[in-house]
Amino acid sequence: MAATPPAPPARSGRNGSWPPSPSTESFSKFFESWITEQSRDLAALRAAADPTTPEADLRRLVDQVLGHYEQYYRTKAAAAANNVLGMFTPSWTSTTENLYLW
């Protein structure tokens, strides 16, 4: 059985963990900051695409990105537990994206 990779370090710019039951409005704010961090992650992944990048650095970066997605889905699940209908009509998505939710 494969060993579980270590948890990624805490991401800067946030106050630790998100509240356990965020409102739809606070999830919207979380989502905005999450998208900004995702853009930074993408830039870091592109920079690391260089064949000379050490594998350990790539592993650390991939673990960080996976941790970022895990944080997103945990926060989204908490928001859905608080207000499931608000997650089906999110204010942070476009009209076209809302079509695909239904």
PDB file of C-alpha atoms in Angstrom:
ATOM      1  CA  MET A   1       0.000   0.000   0.000  1.00  0.00           C
ATOM      2  CA  ALA A   2       1.380   3.408  -0.968  1.00  0.00           C
ATOM      3  CA  ALA A   3       2.199   5.896   1.719  1.00  0.00           C
ATOM      4  CA  THR A   4      -0.006   8.959   1.957  1.00  0.00           C
ATOM      5  CA  PRO A   5       1.891  12.073   0.841  1.00  0.00           C
ATOM      6  CA  PRO A   6       2.446  14.697   3.519  1.00  0.00           C
ATOM      7  CA  ALA A   7      -0.102  17.473   3.775  1.00  0.00           C
ATOM      8  CA  PRO A   8       0.899  20.599   1.884  1.00  0.00           C
ATOM      9  CA  PRO A   9       1.988  23.568   3.938  1.00  0.00           C
ATOM     10  CA  ALA A  10      -0.636  26.098   4.946  1.00  0.00           C
ATOM     11  CA  ARG A  11      -1.259  28.603   2.200  1.00  0.00           C
ATOM     12  CA  SER A  12      -0.494  32.200   2.944  1.00  0.00           C
ATOM     13  CA  GLY A  13      -3.117  34.880   2.601  1.00  0.00           C
ATOM     14  CA  ARG A  14      -5.800  33.090   4.594  1.00  0.00           C
ATOM     15  CA  ASN A  15      -6.626  32.907   8.266  1.00  0.00           C
ATOM     16  CA  GLY A  16      -6.030  29.174   8.648  1.00  0.00           C
ATOM     17  CA  SER A  17      -9.086  27.060   7.993  1.00  0.00           C
ATOM     18  CA  TRP A  18     -12.337  28.410   6.626  1.00  0.00           C
ATOM     19  CA  PRO A  19     -15.359  28.554   9.007  1.00  0.00           C
ATOM     20  CA  PRO A  20     -17.162  25.197   9.158  1.00  0.00           C
ATOM     21  CA  SER A  21     -20.465  26.578   7.811  1.00  0.00           C
ATOM     22  CA  PRO A  22     -19.748  29.506   5.499  1.00  0.00           C
ATOM     23  CA  SER A  23     -22.653  31.373   3.990  1.00  0.00           C
ATOM     24  CA  THR A  24     -23.059  31.589   0.231  1.00  0.00           C
ATOM     25  CA  GLU A  25     -21.746  35.158   0.365  1.00  0.00           C
ATOM     26  CA  SER A  26     -18.621  34.157   2.294  1.00  0.00           C
ATOM     27  CA  PHE A  27     -18.099  31.216  -0.066  1.00  0.00           C
ATOM     28  CA  SER A  28     -18.224  33.681  -2.933  1.00  0.00           C
ATOM     29  CA  LYS A  29     -15.413  35.671  -1.287  1.00  0.00           C
ATOM     30  CA  PHE A  30     -13.495  32.457  -0.638  1.00  0.00           C
ATOM     31  CA  PHE A  31     -13.955  31.454  -4.290  1.00  0.00           C
ATOM     32  CA  GLU A  32     -12.531  34.767  -5.519  1.00  0.00           C
ATOM     33  CA  SER A  33      -9.375  34.321  -3.456  1.00  0.00           C
ATOM     34  CA  TRP A  34      -9.201  30.637  -4.427  1.00  0.00           C
ATOM     35  CA  ILE A  35      -9.247  31.545  -8.146  1.00  0.00           C
ATOM     36  CA  THR A  36      -6.420  34.028  -7.567  1.00  0.00           C
ATOM     37  CA  GLU A  37      -4.359  31.348  -5.845  1.00  0.00           C
ATOM     38  CA  GLN A  38      -5.211  28.866  -8.598  1.00  0.00           C
ATOM     39  CA  SER A  39      -3.792  31.319 -11.142  1.00  0.00           C
ATOM     40  CA  ARG A  40      -0.577  31.507  -9.112  1.00  0.00           C
ATOM     41  CA  ASP A  41      -0.457  27.698  -8.930  1.00  0.00           C
ATOM     42  CA  LEU A  42      -0.872  27.453 -12.706  1.00  0.00           C
ATOM     43  CA  ALA A  43       1.965  29.923 -13.266  1.00  0.00           C
ATOM     44  CA  ALA A  44       4.179  27.908 -10.904  1.00  0.00           C
ATOM     45  CA  LEU A  45       3.303  24.658 -12.703  1.00  0.00           C
ATOM     46  CA  ARG A  46       4.145  26.212 -16.061  1.00  0.00           C
ATOM     47  CA  ALA A  47       7.473  27.451 -14.723  1.00  0.00           C
ATOM     48  CA  ALA A  48       8.213  23.991 -13.300  1.00  0.00           C
ATOM     49  CA  ALA A  49       7.616  22.344 -16.695  1.00  0.00           C
ATOM     50  CA  ASP A  50      11.316  22.856 -17.394  1.00  0.00           C
ATOM     51  CA  PRO A  51      12.990  19.425 -17.721  1.00  0.00           C
ATOM     52  CA  THR A  52      15.756  20.537 -15.338  1.00  0.00           C
ATOM     53  CA  THR A  53      13.337  21.038 -12.432  1.00  0.00           C
ATOM     54  CA  PRO A  54      14.155  18.510  -9.691  1.00  0.00           C
ATOM     55  CA  GLU A  55      11.508  15.839  -9.101  1.00  0.00           C
ATOM     56  CA  ALA A  56      11.283  16.750  -5.403  1.00  0.00           C
ATOM     57  CA  ASP A  57      10.298  20.304  -6.345  1.00  0.00           C
ATOM     58  CA  LEU A  58       7.686  19.017  -8.772  1.00  0.00           C
ATOM     59  CA  ARG A  59       6.243  16.677  -6.114  1.00  0.00           C
ATOM     60  CA  ARG A  60       6.034  19.533  -3.596  1.00  0.00           C
ATOM     61  CA  LEU A  61       4.267  21.735  -6.146  1.00  0.00           C
ATOM     62  CA  VAL A  62       1.809  19.003  -7.158  1.00  0.00           C
ATOM     63  CA  ASP A  63       1.036  18.268  -3.487  1.00  0.00           C
ATOM     64  CA  GLN A  64       0.412  21.979  -2.928  1.00  0.00           C
ATOM     65  CA  VAL A  65      -1.984  22.163  -5.889  1.00  0.00           C
ATOM     66  CA  LEU A  66      -3.840  19.024  -4.782  1.00  0.00           C
ATOM     67  CA  GLY A  67      -4.130  20.467  -1.267  1.00  0.00           C
ATOM     68  CA  HIS A  68      -5.535  23.651  -2.775  1.00  0.00           C
ATOM     69  CA  TYR A  69      -8.269  21.649  -4.547  1.00  0.00           C
ATOM     70  CA  GLU A  70      -8.965  19.634  -1.397  1.00  0.00           C
ATOM     71  CA  GLN A  71      -9.462  22.872   0.529  1.00  0.00           C
ATOM     72  CA  TYR A  72     -11.870  24.096  -2.171  1.00  0.00           C
ATOM     73  CA  TYR A  73     -14.060  20.988  -2.023  1.00  0.00           C
ATOM     74  CA  ARG A  74     -14.091  20.882   1.789  1.00  0.00           C
ATOM     75  CA  THR A  75     -15.149  24.517   1.930  1.00  0.00           C
ATOM     76  CA  LYS A  76     -17.756  23.989  -0.782  1.00  0.00           C
ATOM     77  CA  ALA A  77     -19.169  20.969   1.084  1.00  0.00           C
ATOM     78  CA  ALA A  78     -19.437  23.030   4.265  1.00  0.00           C
ATOM     79  CA  ALA A  79     -21.212  25.821   2.387  1.00  0.00           C
ATOM     80  CA  ALA A  80     -23.590  23.308   0.785  1.00  0.00           C
ATOM     81  CA  ALA A  81     -24.383  21.812   4.181  1.00  0.00           C
ATOM     82  CA  ASN A  82     -25.320  25.308   5.349  1.00  0.00           C
ATOM     83  CA  ASN A  83     -27.324  26.340   2.253  1.00  0.00           C
ATOM     84  CA  VAL A  84     -27.588  23.748  -0.502  1.00  0.00           C
ATOM     85  CA  LEU A  85     -29.838  25.876  -2.722  1.00  0.00           C
ATOM     86  CA  GLY A  86     -27.313  28.691  -2.648  1.00  0.00           C
ATOM     87  CA  MET A  87     -24.759  26.324  -4.150  1.00  0.00           C
ATOM     88  CA  PHE A  88     -27.079  25.620  -7.092  1.00  0.00           C
ATOM     89  CA  THR A  89     -27.516  29.312  -7.881  1.00  0.00           C
ATOM     90  CA  PRO A  90     -24.047  30.658  -7.136  1.00  0.00           C
ATOM     91  CA  SER A  91     -23.381  34.346  -7.551  1.00  0.00           C
ATOM     92  CA  TRP A  92     -19.779  33.695  -8.579  1.00  0.00           C
ATOM     93  CA  THR A  93     -20.599  31.834 -11.820  1.00  0.00           C
ATOM     94  CA  SER A  94     -21.728  33.148 -15.167  1.00  0.00           C
ATOM     95  CA  THR A  95     -25.199  32.546 -16.598  1.00  0.00           C
ATOM     96  CA  THR A  96     -23.757  29.947 -18.964  1.00  0.00           C
ATOM     97  CA  GLU A  97     -22.069  28.091 -16.087  1.00  0.00           C
ATOM     98  CA  ASN A  98     -25.385  28.084 -14.202  1.00  0.00           C
ATOM     99  CA  LEU A  99     -27.005  26.275 -17.148  1.00  0.00           C
ATOM    100  CA  TYR A 100     -24.575  23.400 -16.721  1.00  0.00           C
ATOM    101  CA  LEU A 101     -25.335  23.089 -13.016  1.00  0.00           C
ATOM    102  CA  TRP A 102     -28.880  22.045 -13.830  1.00  0.00           C
TER     103      TRP A 102
END
